[in-house]
Tab-separated table of C-alpha atoms in Angstrom:
chain	number	residue	atom	x	y	z
O	1	MET	CA	-121.662	-153.931	110.369
O	2	PRO	CA	-120.651	-157.158	112.140
O	3	ARG	CA	-119.504	-159.942	109.870
O	4	VAL	CA	-122.116	-162.693	109.702
O	5	ARG	CA	-120.745	-166.198	109.943
O	6	THR	CA	-122.591	-169.016	108.269
O	7	VAL	CA	-121.144	-171.762	110.419
O	8	ALA	CA	-123.892	-173.711	112.099
O	9	LEU	CA	-123.808	-174.027	115.868
O	10	ALA	CA	-123.113	-177.737	115.712
O	11	ALA	CA	-120.236	-177.206	113.306
O	12	THR	CA	-118.780	-174.497	115.515
O	13	ILE	CA	-118.889	-176.721	118.582
O	14	ALA	CA	-117.323	-179.548	116.607
O	15	GLY	CA	-114.661	-177.179	115.348
O	16	VAL	CA	-113.687	-176.071	118.823
O	17	LEU	CA	-113.539	-179.646	120.071
O	18	LEU	CA	-111.415	-180.754	117.154
O	19	ALA	CA	-109.198	-177.694	117.610
O	20	VAL	CA	-108.434	-179.123	121.023
O	21	LEU	CA	-107.257	-182.271	119.266
O	22	ALA	CA	-105.220	-180.196	116.834
O	23	VAL	CA	-103.173	-178.745	119.663
O	24	TRP	CA	-102.758	-182.052	121.466
O	25	ALA	CA	-99.345	-182.087	119.826
O	26	ALA	CA	-98.504	-179.091	121.989
O	27	GLY	CA	-98.396	-181.318	125.082
O	28	PRO	CA	-97.361	-182.824	127.372
O	29	TRP	CA	-99.928	-181.403	129.765
O	30	ARG	CA	-100.082	-180.532	133.455
O	31	ASN	CA	-103.155	-179.143	135.227
O	32	GLY	CA	-104.728	-177.933	131.997
O	33	TYR	CA	-101.596	-176.131	130.780
O	34	ARG	CA	-99.028	-177.083	128.205
O	35	VAL	CA	-95.853	-177.985	130.077
O	36	SER	CA	-94.061	-175.898	127.463
O	37	GLU	CA	-95.943	-172.879	128.828
O	38	HIS	CA	-94.231	-173.254	132.195
O	39	HIS	CA	-90.883	-171.529	132.400
O	40	GLY	CA	-88.606	-171.197	135.365
O	41	GLU	CA	-89.400	-171.947	138.956
O	42	HIS	CA	-92.688	-170.065	138.930
O	43	GLY	CA	-93.875	-171.004	135.473
O	44	ASP	CA	-93.912	-167.514	133.963
O	45	SER	CA	-94.887	-167.817	130.305
O	46	GLY	CA	-95.406	-164.305	129.111
O	47	ALA	CA	-94.827	-161.543	131.584
O	48	GLY	CA	-91.661	-159.549	131.325
O	49	VAL	CA	-89.535	-159.786	134.441
O	50	PRO	CA	-89.997	-156.584	136.459
O	51	ALA	CA	-86.933	-154.372	136.603
O	52	GLN	CA	-84.634	-154.771	139.581
O	53	ALA	CA	-81.452	-153.149	140.697
O	54	ALA	CA	-78.465	-155.016	139.280
O	55	GLY	CA	-77.918	-158.396	140.871
O	56	ALA	CA	-81.360	-158.473	142.472
O	57	TYR	CA	-83.682	-159.824	139.800
O	58	PRO	CA	-84.364	-163.547	139.894
O	59	GLY	CA	-83.874	-165.973	137.066
O	60	GLY	CA	-87.582	-166.529	136.558
O	61	GLY	CA	-90.796	-164.575	136.794
O	62	ALA	CA	-92.685	-164.250	140.033
O	63	SER	CA	-96.156	-164.832	138.648
O	64	GLU	CA	-98.057	-167.502	136.766
O	65	ARG	CA	-99.372	-166.282	133.396
O	66	ARG	CA	-100.893	-167.903	130.350
O	67	ILE	CA	-100.784	-166.163	127.003
O	68	THR	CA	-103.056	-168.744	125.414
O	69	ALA	CA	-106.357	-170.096	126.640
O	70	PRO	CA	-106.321	-173.304	128.705
O	71	VAL	CA	-107.234	-176.368	126.674
O	72	LEU	CA	-108.422	-179.848	127.522
O	73	ALA	CA	-106.182	-182.865	127.747
O	74	PRO	CA	-106.282	-185.171	124.708
O	75	VAL	CA	-108.933	-187.869	124.459
O	76	ASP	CA	-108.031	-191.436	125.261
O	77	GLU	CA	-107.843	-194.356	122.850
O	78	ASN	CA	-105.963	-193.457	119.637
O	79	PRO	CA	-105.395	-189.679	119.353
O	80	ALA	CA	-103.302	-190.209	116.221
O	81	GLY	CA	-106.116	-191.672	114.131
O	82	PRO	CA	-105.660	-194.175	111.287
O	83	ALA	CA	-102.845	-193.547	108.826
O	84	PRO	CA	-103.835	-191.428	105.821
O	85	THR	CA	-103.694	-192.717	102.263
O	86	ASP	CA	-101.929	-190.932	99.429
O	87	ALA	CA	-104.910	-191.452	97.163
O	88	GLY	CA	-107.292	-189.926	99.671
O	89	VAL	CA	-105.230	-186.761	100.041
O	90	GLN	CA	-104.744	-186.478	96.290
O	91	GLN	CA	-108.455	-186.827	95.655
O	92	ALA	CA	-109.187	-184.069	98.177
O	93	LEU	CA	-106.653	-181.550	96.849
O	94	MET	CA	-106.297	-181.954	93.088
O	95	PRO	CA	-109.561	-180.259	92.039
O	96	LEU	CA	-108.869	-177.274	94.293
O	97	LEU	CA	-105.316	-176.775	93.041
O	98	ALA	CA	-106.697	-176.052	89.574
O	99	ASP	CA	-108.347	-172.833	90.811
O	100	PRO	CA	-107.597	-170.107	88.212
O	101	LEU	CA	-106.924	-167.616	91.000
O	102	PHE	CA	-103.629	-169.449	91.536
O	103	GLY	CA	-102.615	-168.671	87.963
O	104	GLY	CA	-103.414	-172.046	86.496
O	105	LYS	CA	-102.791	-175.720	87.130
O	106	GLY	CA	-99.405	-176.562	88.661
O	107	LYS	CA	-98.729	-173.052	89.973
O	108	VAL	CA	-98.859	-173.939	93.671
O	109	ALA	CA	-95.932	-175.675	95.365
O	110	VAL	CA	-97.423	-178.168	97.811
O	111	SER	CA	-96.277	-180.550	100.526
O	112	VAL	CA	-98.581	-182.561	102.781
O	113	VAL	CA	-97.120	-185.070	105.229
O	114	ASP	CA	-98.287	-187.342	107.995
O	115	ALA	CA	-97.021	-185.467	111.048
O	116	VAL	CA	-96.951	-188.663	113.106
O	117	THR	CA	-94.477	-190.471	110.852
O	118	GLY	CA	-93.189	-187.725	108.553
O	119	ARG	CA	-94.280	-189.742	105.516
O	120	PRO	CA	-95.102	-187.594	102.458
O	121	LEU	CA	-98.755	-187.911	101.424
O	122	PHE	CA	-98.929	-185.421	98.577
O	123	ALA	CA	-96.286	-183.417	96.757
O	124	SER	CA	-96.403	-180.995	93.860
O	125	ASP	CA	-93.193	-179.031	93.337
O	126	ALA	CA	-92.539	-179.794	96.997
O	127	ASP	CA	-88.786	-179.384	96.543
O	128	ARG	CA	-88.982	-176.179	94.507
O	129	GLY	CA	-87.647	-173.069	96.194
O	130	ALA	CA	-90.851	-171.015	96.150
O	131	THR	CA	-91.328	-167.488	97.507
O	132	PRO	CA	-92.561	-168.124	101.056
O	133	ALA	CA	-93.508	-164.612	102.257
O	134	SER	CA	-94.224	-164.738	106.004
O	135	THR	CA	-94.202	-168.529	106.245
O	136	THR	CA	-90.454	-167.821	106.474
O	137	LYS	CA	-91.207	-167.130	110.136
O	138	ILE	CA	-91.629	-170.875	110.705
O	139	THR	CA	-87.904	-171.279	110.042
O	140	THR	CA	-87.165	-168.352	112.356
O	141	ALA	CA	-89.352	-169.756	115.128
O	142	VAL	CA	-87.865	-173.248	115.038
O	143	ALA	CA	-84.294	-171.958	114.846
O	144	ALA	CA	-84.792	-169.535	117.747
O	145	LEU	CA	-86.352	-172.162	120.001
O	146	ALA	CA	-83.708	-174.750	119.113
O	147	ALA	CA	-80.713	-172.425	119.491
O	148	LEU	CA	-81.854	-170.339	122.446
O	149	GLY	CA	-84.353	-172.525	124.308
O	150	PRO	CA	-87.896	-171.572	125.370
O	151	ASP	CA	-86.726	-169.909	128.605
O	152	LYS	CA	-84.259	-167.460	127.066
O	153	ARG	CA	-84.992	-163.784	127.792
O	154	ILE	CA	-83.530	-160.701	126.124
O	155	ALA	CA	-82.174	-158.091	128.518
O	156	THR	CA	-82.096	-154.323	128.125
O	157	ARG	CA	-79.510	-152.933	130.555
O	158	VAL	CA	-78.208	-149.717	132.036
O	159	VAL	CA	-74.515	-149.640	132.975
O	160	ALA	CA	-72.100	-147.092	134.353
O	161	GLY	CA	-70.330	-145.193	131.561
O	162	SER	CA	-66.620	-144.651	131.045
O	163	GLU	CA	-66.821	-141.088	132.370
O	164	PRO	CA	-67.996	-140.239	135.894
O	165	GLY	CA	-71.656	-139.238	135.945
O	166	THR	CA	-72.422	-141.002	132.660
O	167	ILE	CA	-74.752	-143.957	132.237
O	168	VAL	CA	-75.329	-146.065	129.118
O	169	LEU	CA	-78.615	-147.601	127.958
O	170	VAL	CA	-77.571	-150.830	126.229
O	171	GLY	CA	-79.831	-152.359	123.609
O	172	GLY	CA	-80.042	-156.143	123.840
O	173	GLY	CA	-82.270	-156.727	120.830
O	174	ASP	CA	-85.757	-156.693	122.377
O	175	PRO	CA	-88.039	-154.930	119.851
O	176	THR	CA	-91.084	-155.216	122.117
O	177	LEU	CA	-89.517	-153.217	124.951
O	178	SER	CA	-92.299	-150.745	125.704
O	179	GLY	CA	-92.393	-147.088	126.614
O	180	LEU	CA	-96.011	-147.576	127.683
O	181	ASP	CA	-97.689	-149.825	130.230
O	182	GLY	CA	-98.035	-152.903	128.014
O	183	LYS	CA	-101.834	-152.672	127.809
O	184	ALA	CA	-101.682	-152.326	124.018
O	185	TYR	CA	-101.338	-156.129	123.906
O	186	ALA	CA	-104.619	-156.589	125.796
O	187	GLY	CA	-103.104	-159.165	128.138
O	188	ALA	CA	-101.874	-161.444	125.356
O	189	TYR	CA	-98.243	-160.434	125.819
O	190	SER	CA	-96.402	-158.656	128.633
O	191	PRO	CA	-93.398	-156.707	127.334
O	192	ALA	CA	-90.466	-155.421	129.328
O	193	ARG	CA	-91.026	-151.745	130.171
O	194	LEU	CA	-88.868	-148.642	130.069
O	195	ASP	CA	-90.625	-147.106	133.072
O	196	GLN	CA	-89.644	-150.092	135.216
O	197	LEU	CA	-86.080	-149.816	133.957
O	198	ALA	CA	-86.036	-146.100	134.799
O	199	LEU	CA	-87.348	-146.771	138.311
O	200	ALA	CA	-84.708	-149.425	139.012
O	201	THR	CA	-81.975	-147.231	137.525
O	202	ALA	CA	-83.042	-144.257	139.651
O	203	ASP	CA	-82.997	-146.421	142.771
O	204	ALA	CA	-79.449	-147.572	142.007
O	205	LEU	CA	-78.267	-144.010	141.284
O	206	ARG	CA	-79.814	-142.573	144.437
O	207	ALA	CA	-78.240	-145.362	146.471
O	208	ALA	CA	-74.881	-144.141	145.128
O	209	GLY	CA	-75.723	-140.509	145.897
O	210	VAL	CA	-76.199	-139.544	142.235
O	211	THR	CA	-79.115	-137.338	141.144
O	212	GLN	CA	-77.973	-136.092	137.734
O	213	VAL	CA	-76.313	-137.898	134.828
O	214	LYS	CA	-75.366	-137.764	131.195
O	215	LEU	CA	-77.072	-140.448	129.102
O	216	GLN	CA	-75.628	-142.445	126.231
O	217	TYR	CA	-77.182	-145.323	124.312
O	218	ASP	CA	-75.367	-148.314	122.818
O	219	THR	CA	-76.537	-150.073	119.631
O	220	SER	CA	-73.301	-151.907	118.891
O	221	LEU	CA	-74.817	-155.389	119.288
O	222	TYR	CA	-75.940	-155.512	115.651
O	223	THR	CA	-73.801	-155.139	112.539
O	224	GLY	CA	-74.542	-154.721	108.855
O	225	PRO	CA	-77.373	-152.777	107.203
O	226	VAL	CA	-79.988	-151.213	109.466
O	227	SER	CA	-82.660	-150.909	106.781
O	228	HIS	CA	-84.467	-153.938	105.406
O	229	PRO	CA	-84.098	-154.280	101.612
O	230	ILE	CA	-87.820	-153.533	101.309
O	231	GLY	CA	-86.963	-149.943	102.267
O	232	VAL	CA	-89.016	-147.569	104.406
O	233	ASN	CA	-92.168	-149.502	105.122
O	234	ASP	CA	-94.991	-149.505	107.675
O	235	ASN	CA	-94.435	-153.234	108.220
O	236	ILE	CA	-90.973	-152.952	109.783
O	237	ALA	CA	-88.764	-150.487	111.649
O	238	PRO	CA	-85.046	-149.934	111.077
O	239	VAL	CA	-83.431	-153.043	112.542
O	240	VAL	CA	-81.489	-151.906	115.606
O	241	PRO	CA	-80.999	-153.572	119.011
O	242	LEU	CA	-82.574	-150.696	120.942
O	243	MET	CA	-86.122	-149.532	120.266
O	244	ALA	CA	-89.365	-149.012	122.135
O	245	ASP	CA	-92.644	-150.421	120.885
O	246	GLU	CA	-91.046	-151.606	117.643
O	247	GLY	CA	-90.279	-148.031	116.704
O	248	ARG	CA	-93.948	-147.233	116.101
O	249	VAL	CA	-94.942	-143.594	115.984
O	250	ASP	CA	-98.293	-144.628	117.476
O	251	ALA	CA	-97.216	-147.094	120.122
O	252	THR	CA	-100.780	-147.848	121.212
O	253	LYS	CA	-101.346	-150.018	118.136
O	254	THR	CA	-99.722	-153.415	117.760
O	255	ALA	CA	-99.926	-156.208	115.185
O	256	VAL	CA	-100.903	-153.801	112.406
O	257	PRO	CA	-98.831	-151.770	109.926
O	258	GLY	CA	-97.901	-148.315	111.186
O	259	THR	CA	-95.506	-145.447	110.560
O	260	ARG	CA	-92.116	-146.054	112.180
O	261	GLN	CA	-89.494	-143.818	113.750
O	262	THR	CA	-86.511	-143.084	111.513
O	263	ASP	CA	-84.220	-143.327	114.565
O	264	PRO	CA	-85.898	-145.778	116.955
O	265	ALA	CA	-82.820	-146.088	119.201
O	266	GLY	CA	-82.511	-142.328	119.709
O	267	LYS	CA	-86.243	-142.088	120.366
O	268	ALA	CA	-86.098	-144.863	122.971
O	269	ALA	CA	-83.204	-143.108	124.713
O	270	ASP	CA	-85.164	-139.844	124.798
O	271	GLN	CA	-88.141	-141.658	126.319
O	272	PHE	CA	-85.861	-143.201	128.920
O	273	ALA	CA	-84.442	-139.785	129.807
O	274	GLN	CA	-87.948	-138.436	130.348
O	275	LEU	CA	-88.815	-141.388	132.568
O	276	LEU	CA	-85.658	-140.827	134.629
O	277	ALA	CA	-86.698	-137.203	135.098
O	278	LYS	CA	-90.010	-138.416	136.522
O	279	GLN	CA	-87.931	-140.321	139.085
O	280	SER	CA	-86.085	-137.087	140.014
O	281	ILE	CA	-82.916	-138.019	138.123
O	282	ALA	CA	-81.890	-135.087	135.930
O	283	VAL	CA	-80.394	-135.913	132.532
O	284	ASN	CA	-77.948	-133.245	131.381
O	285	GLY	CA	-78.337	-132.484	127.686
O	286	LYS	CA	-79.646	-134.822	125.013
O	287	ALA	CA	-78.903	-138.543	124.962
O	288	THR	CA	-76.054	-139.381	122.587
O	289	ALA	CA	-74.873	-142.553	120.880
O	290	GLY	CA	-71.981	-144.267	122.630
O	291	THR	CA	-70.475	-147.605	123.535
O	292	ALA	CA	-70.728	-149.237	126.922
O	293	PRO	CA	-67.425	-150.110	128.590
O	294	PRO	CA	-66.626	-153.766	129.321
O	295	ALA	CA	-68.431	-155.264	132.303
O	296	GLY	CA	-67.010	-153.962	135.559
O	297	ALA	CA	-67.292	-154.462	139.285
O	298	PRO	CA	-69.844	-152.422	141.265
O	299	GLY	CA	-68.858	-148.768	141.383
O	300	THR	CA	-66.631	-148.992	138.299
O	301	PRO	CA	-67.248	-148.294	134.591
O	302	GLY	CA	-69.319	-151.045	133.007
O	303	ALA	CA	-71.045	-152.017	136.237
O	304	GLU	CA	-74.668	-152.929	135.637
O	305	LEU	CA	-77.094	-150.601	137.392
O	306	ALA	CA	-80.397	-152.129	136.328
O	307	ALA	CA	-82.014	-154.328	133.698
O	308	VAL	CA	-85.364	-155.483	132.400
O	309	GLN	CA	-85.950	-158.700	130.522
O	310	SER	CA	-88.313	-159.701	127.761
O	311	PRO	CA	-90.859	-162.467	128.190
O	312	PRO	CA	-89.344	-165.936	127.698
O	313	MET	CA	-88.506	-167.007	124.168
O	314	ALA	CA	-91.547	-169.294	123.992
O	315	ALA	CA	-93.842	-166.292	124.477
O	316	VAL	CA	-91.843	-164.085	122.099
O	317	VAL	CA	-92.060	-166.743	119.378
O	318	GLU	CA	-95.785	-167.201	119.925
O	319	GLN	CA	-96.321	-163.446	119.625
O	320	MET	CA	-94.299	-163.353	116.410
O	321	MET	CA	-96.287	-166.211	114.894
O	322	THR	CA	-99.751	-165.050	115.920
O	323	ALA	CA	-99.272	-161.446	114.802
O	324	SER	CA	-96.813	-162.215	111.954
O	325	ASP	CA	-94.514	-159.691	113.620
O	326	ASN	CA	-91.662	-158.717	111.298
O	327	ASP	CA	-89.702	-156.751	113.903
O	328	ILE	CA	-89.585	-159.727	116.251
O	329	ALA	CA	-88.573	-162.016	113.394
O	330	GLU	CA	-85.569	-159.910	112.419
O	331	ALA	CA	-84.549	-159.589	116.065
O	332	LEU	CA	-84.736	-163.350	116.585
O	333	ILE	CA	-82.471	-164.310	113.693
O	334	ARG	CA	-79.893	-161.929	115.185
O	335	GLN	CA	-80.242	-163.637	118.569
O	336	VAL	CA	-79.676	-166.948	116.810
O	337	ALA	CA	-76.604	-165.469	115.099
O	338	LEU	CA	-75.162	-164.355	118.434
O	339	ALA	CA	-75.788	-167.802	119.905
O	340	LYS	CA	-73.968	-169.421	116.977
O	341	GLY	CA	-71.041	-167.003	116.997
O	342	ARG	CA	-72.026	-165.181	113.809
O	343	PRO	CA	-72.493	-161.447	113.186
O	344	ALA	CA	-75.895	-160.130	114.231
O	345	SER	CA	-76.965	-159.027	110.751
O	346	PHE	CA	-79.289	-160.106	107.948
O	347	GLN	CA	-76.578	-162.336	106.497
O	348	GLY	CA	-75.247	-163.605	109.801
O	349	GLY	CA	-78.770	-164.310	111.035
O	350	THR	CA	-79.883	-166.292	108.008
O	351	GLU	CA	-76.635	-168.261	107.954
O	352	ALA	CA	-77.116	-169.084	111.625
O	353	VAL	CA	-80.697	-170.219	110.979
O	354	ARG	CA	-79.379	-172.513	108.266
O	355	ASP	CA	-76.780	-173.914	110.699
O	356	VAL	CA	-79.431	-174.668	113.325
O	357	LEU	CA	-81.912	-176.284	110.937
O	358	THR	CA	-79.168	-178.415	109.404
O	359	GLY	CA	-78.236	-179.503	112.908
O	360	LEU	CA	-81.826	-180.648	113.437
O	361	GLY	CA	-81.461	-182.952	110.451
O	362	VAL	CA	-83.644	-180.937	108.081
O	363	ASN	CA	-82.928	-181.402	104.365
O	364	LEU	CA	-82.886	-177.760	103.264
O	365	GLY	CA	-82.631	-178.397	99.531
O	366	GLN	CA	-83.178	-175.155	97.617
O	367	MET	CA	-83.780	-173.024	100.717
O	368	ALA	CA	-82.141	-169.602	100.363
O	369	LEU	CA	-83.181	-167.006	102.929
O	370	ASN	CA	-82.213	-163.349	103.123
O	371	ASP	CA	-84.174	-162.292	106.201
O	372	GLY	CA	-86.137	-163.727	109.101
O	373	SER	CA	-89.499	-162.117	108.386
O	374	GLY	CA	-90.231	-163.103	104.798
O	375	LEU	CA	-90.520	-159.538	103.522
O	376	ASN	CA	-87.622	-160.160	101.141
O	377	ARG	CA	-88.950	-161.378	97.788
O	378	ALA	CA	-85.626	-163.062	97.048
O	379	ASN	CA	-86.293	-165.701	99.727
O	380	LYS	CA	-86.722	-169.228	98.408
O	381	LEU	CA	-88.155	-172.001	100.548
O	382	PRO	CA	-89.363	-175.442	99.449
O	383	PRO	CA	-92.690	-176.444	100.987
O	384	ALA	CA	-91.089	-179.792	101.899
O	385	VAL	CA	-88.771	-177.903	104.262
O	386	LEU	CA	-91.744	-176.273	105.971
O	387	THR	CA	-93.521	-179.594	106.524
O	388	GLN	CA	-90.307	-181.089	107.907
O	389	LEU	CA	-90.128	-178.242	110.422
O	390	LEU	CA	-93.807	-178.529	111.367
O	391	THR	CA	-93.376	-182.265	111.869
O	392	LEU	CA	-90.329	-181.711	114.063
O	393	ALA	CA	-92.196	-179.130	116.146
O	394	SER	CA	-95.065	-181.591	116.724
O	395	SER	CA	-92.767	-184.470	117.642
O	396	PRO	CA	-92.535	-185.711	121.257
O	397	ALA	CA	-88.763	-185.747	120.689
O	398	HIS	CA	-88.696	-181.926	120.403
O	399	PRO	CA	-91.007	-180.447	123.076
O	400	THR	CA	-89.033	-177.196	123.207
O	401	LEU	CA	-90.092	-176.462	119.603
O	402	ARG	CA	-93.812	-176.633	120.410
O	403	PRO	CA	-94.399	-172.836	120.613
O	404	ALA	CA	-93.715	-172.673	116.879
O	405	LEU	CA	-97.037	-174.503	116.514
O	406	THR	CA	-99.020	-173.089	119.419
O	407	GLY	CA	-98.239	-169.564	118.273
O	408	MET	CA	-99.737	-170.127	114.829
O	409	PRO	CA	-103.125	-168.459	114.296
O	410	VAL	CA	-106.289	-170.553	114.643
O	411	ALA	CA	-108.498	-170.481	111.568
O	412	GLY	CA	-111.331	-167.996	111.945
O	413	PHE	CA	-110.402	-167.048	115.499
O	414	THR	CA	-106.951	-165.578	116.134
O	415	GLY	CA	-104.155	-163.536	114.650
O	416	THR	CA	-103.840	-163.240	110.885
O	417	LEU	CA	-106.518	-165.917	110.407
O	418	THR	CA	-109.208	-164.080	112.364
O	419	GLU	CA	-110.972	-162.870	109.224
O	420	ARG	CA	-110.334	-166.029	107.181
O	421	PHE	CA	-112.064	-169.382	106.686
O	422	ASP	CA	-115.392	-167.599	106.334
O	423	ALA	CA	-116.193	-168.534	102.727
O	424	LYS	CA	-118.192	-171.469	101.437
O	425	GLY	CA	-115.985	-174.537	101.347
O	426	ALA	CA	-113.787	-173.322	104.203
O	427	THR	CA	-116.096	-172.493	107.112
O	428	ASP	CA	-116.214	-176.040	108.463
O	429	ALA	CA	-112.473	-175.847	109.128
O	430	ALA	CA	-112.770	-172.777	111.379
O	431	GLY	CA	-111.179	-173.737	114.678
O	432	LEU	CA	-109.515	-176.823	113.208
O	433	VAL	CA	-106.542	-175.386	111.353
O	434	ARG	CA	-103.472	-173.767	112.886
O	435	ALA	CA	-101.386	-172.083	110.212
O	436	LYS	CA	-98.916	-169.336	109.378
O	437	THR	CA	-99.985	-167.001	106.614
O	438	GLY	CA	-97.865	-165.173	104.070
O	439	SER	CA	-98.599	-162.408	101.595
O	440	LEU	CA	-96.594	-160.340	99.115
O	441	THR	CA	-97.506	-158.929	95.724
O	442	GLY	CA	-98.341	-161.967	93.591
O	443	VAL	CA	-97.714	-164.330	96.523
O	444	SER	CA	-100.053	-165.946	99.026
O	445	THR	CA	-98.975	-168.810	101.266
O	446	LEU	CA	-100.331	-170.950	104.081
O	447	ALA	CA	-98.479	-173.574	106.122
O	448	GLY	CA	-99.530	-175.329	109.291
O	449	ILE	CA	-101.159	-178.331	110.917
O	450	VAL	CA	-104.625	-179.849	110.915
O	451	ARG	CA	-106.289	-183.033	112.064
O	452	ASP	CA	-108.239	-184.809	109.362
O	453	LYS	CA	-111.679	-186.283	109.907
O	454	ASP	CA	-110.099	-189.448	111.311
O	455	GLY	CA	-108.109	-187.477	113.878
O	456	ARG	CA	-104.730	-187.859	112.181
O	457	LEU	CA	-102.371	-184.894	112.502
O	458	LEU	CA	-101.199	-183.624	109.113
O	459	ALA	CA	-98.644	-180.933	108.275
O	460	PHE	CA	-99.107	-178.926	105.099
O	461	ALA	CA	-97.533	-176.113	103.122
O	462	PHE	CA	-99.228	-174.386	100.192
O	463	LEU	CA	-97.037	-171.765	98.480
O	464	ALA	CA	-98.796	-169.904	95.663
O	465	ASP	CA	-96.155	-167.566	94.279
O	466	GLN	CA	-97.309	-167.109	90.694
O	467	ILE	CA	-100.638	-165.363	91.254
O	468	PRO	CA	-101.481	-163.196	88.242
O	469	GLY	CA	-103.896	-160.845	90.020
O	470	ASN	CA	-104.569	-159.647	93.535
O	471	ALA	CA	-102.847	-162.022	95.953
O	472	GLU	CA	-105.607	-161.485	98.514
O	473	ALA	CA	-108.044	-163.181	96.134
O	474	ALA	CA	-106.049	-166.403	96.497
O	475	ARG	CA	-106.535	-166.551	100.254
O	476	THR	CA	-109.918	-168.239	100.049
O	477	PRO	CA	-108.670	-170.977	97.670
O	478	LEU	CA	-105.801	-171.605	100.097
O	479	ASP	CA	-108.254	-171.817	102.989
O	480	LYS	CA	-110.259	-174.356	101.001
O	481	LEU	CA	-107.163	-176.514	100.540
O	482	ALA	CA	-106.574	-176.629	104.291
O	483	ALA	CA	-110.290	-177.216	104.874
O	484	ALA	CA	-110.214	-180.132	102.440
O	485	LEU	CA	-107.570	-181.801	104.602
O	486	ALA	CA	-109.674	-181.249	107.706
O	487	ASP	CA	-112.681	-182.806	105.985
O	488	CYS	CA	-110.782	-185.691	104.444
O	489	GLY	CA	-111.304	-189.191	105.808
O	490	CYS	CA	-107.851	-189.838	104.448
O	491	GLY	CA	-107.259	-192.969	106.445
O	492	THR	CA	-110.720	-194.475	106.080
O	493	ALA	CA	-111.302	-197.246	103.596
O	494	PRO	CA	-114.105	-196.477	101.138
O	495	PRO	CA	-117.431	-198.090	102.059
O	496	ALA	CA	-118.064	-201.493	100.583
O	497	ALA	CA	-120.226	-201.526	97.479
O	498	PRO	CA	-123.795	-202.664	98.150
O	499	PRO	CA	-124.502	-206.251	97.075
O	500	ALA	CA	-125.671	-206.632	93.509
O	501	ALA	CA	-129.390	-207.027	93.040
O	502	PRO	CA	-130.505	-210.553	92.024
O	503	PRO	CA	-131.329	-210.962	88.340
O	504	ALA	CA	-134.866	-210.224	87.426
O	505	VAL	CA	-137.117	-213.270	87.239
O	506	PRO	CA	-138.941	-213.562	83.915
O	507	SER	CA	-142.658	-213.235	84.150
O	508	GLY	CA	-144.238	-216.608	84.839
O	509	ALA	CA	-140.991	-218.364	85.764
O	510	ALA	CA	-140.525	-219.967	89.134
O	511	ALA	CA	-137.964	-218.591	91.462
O	512	GLY	CA	-135.437	-221.255	92.407
């Protein structure tokens, strides 16, 4: 039965219009698009670059694509709104923070700041290292965009092997590489595809007079443990640099938990072999693990035969944030590690993230991360760090960080917030809040941005990590906190008191 929303039509329209204001920070704008959505000469924002024979593919995509809906330019006059008051924010939040579903008063670590100036407006345990769950992905997103840039793409390559007649499929760390046609994303994301890689590889082999090969696959890019500390889990595949469709057994389903392959690299290589066979290139025997030789000149071992590339980093980050994609998150911290000269591992990735955020001037305080996804319960992240990052990402001084915000789900409409903000006290904020969710046993978190009633952009982080019961029950109280900020006239002076009534005139006395 369809879910019945209680939001009135007028409130819905107002919500959509104010949502436009909430993403004004994602500008600057050009022709109805965020400039940050334009990448390369042709402005490709999401489509994977089609496979080409080595040396033939261009640096940018050949088509214009938007992965988010076009939005209006900001209104004129003062889009920032009047400055909020500490007292106004406190008055809006304090009653809600006492909700028993949080485990009692003082159990939620909170930071609310004015995103225009970075000034703290409300803090409660804001510097405590709380368990962040998937709001960890905000750190991953900002670090990836800062270290790699929004145009960076991840390549999956095929090179000539050390032995004649051998080719090597080299994993570059793109977990969204697809063995299907990409339609599982319903147009929201365009992954690189194995079938395109097989076609380009077959073309290069036929041009060299080769019609049968032995196939190896190389996963040497990553080091350290393959399995996440959470163990075998439907929320994440073994972390390897070569996989198809995030190692899902059912590759037609994305953005939901699902059984994963125990050997995603071997499975991807088998799929590639089958696709080569469809191109009349026979693969002798089963694909085996191996190591690609150093890069070589055409016709020599290590020569690149073909490659496909992921969508640009801006689109990859947006996909991670909208879907709360754990596989992408773990891949991205390893890309950051490689960029910073560290090992591509859980430890190397988190250390590299710390390096990048420190370089941005963020005071990390008690932050201690062990992964990029937030699945690790040992992660500690102060809410004040999250609001610093959200403020940086909204700043005109850091336009390349904007996808960390634009990828966050919209309350009541997209991603992990689609089925949220539908309870009394939260519905009016549907369409107004952009936020990253987080959930573990006993933990529920929400961090993002919202414009208050005066139009001022606020950044917030609510980390409830001491929930005594079902963590899902705390989602509605968290939604109400964000909704309270949206409804707060935090920068508006209280109305003047009405003038006092004149004293009553005694019966029979003359009025002066």
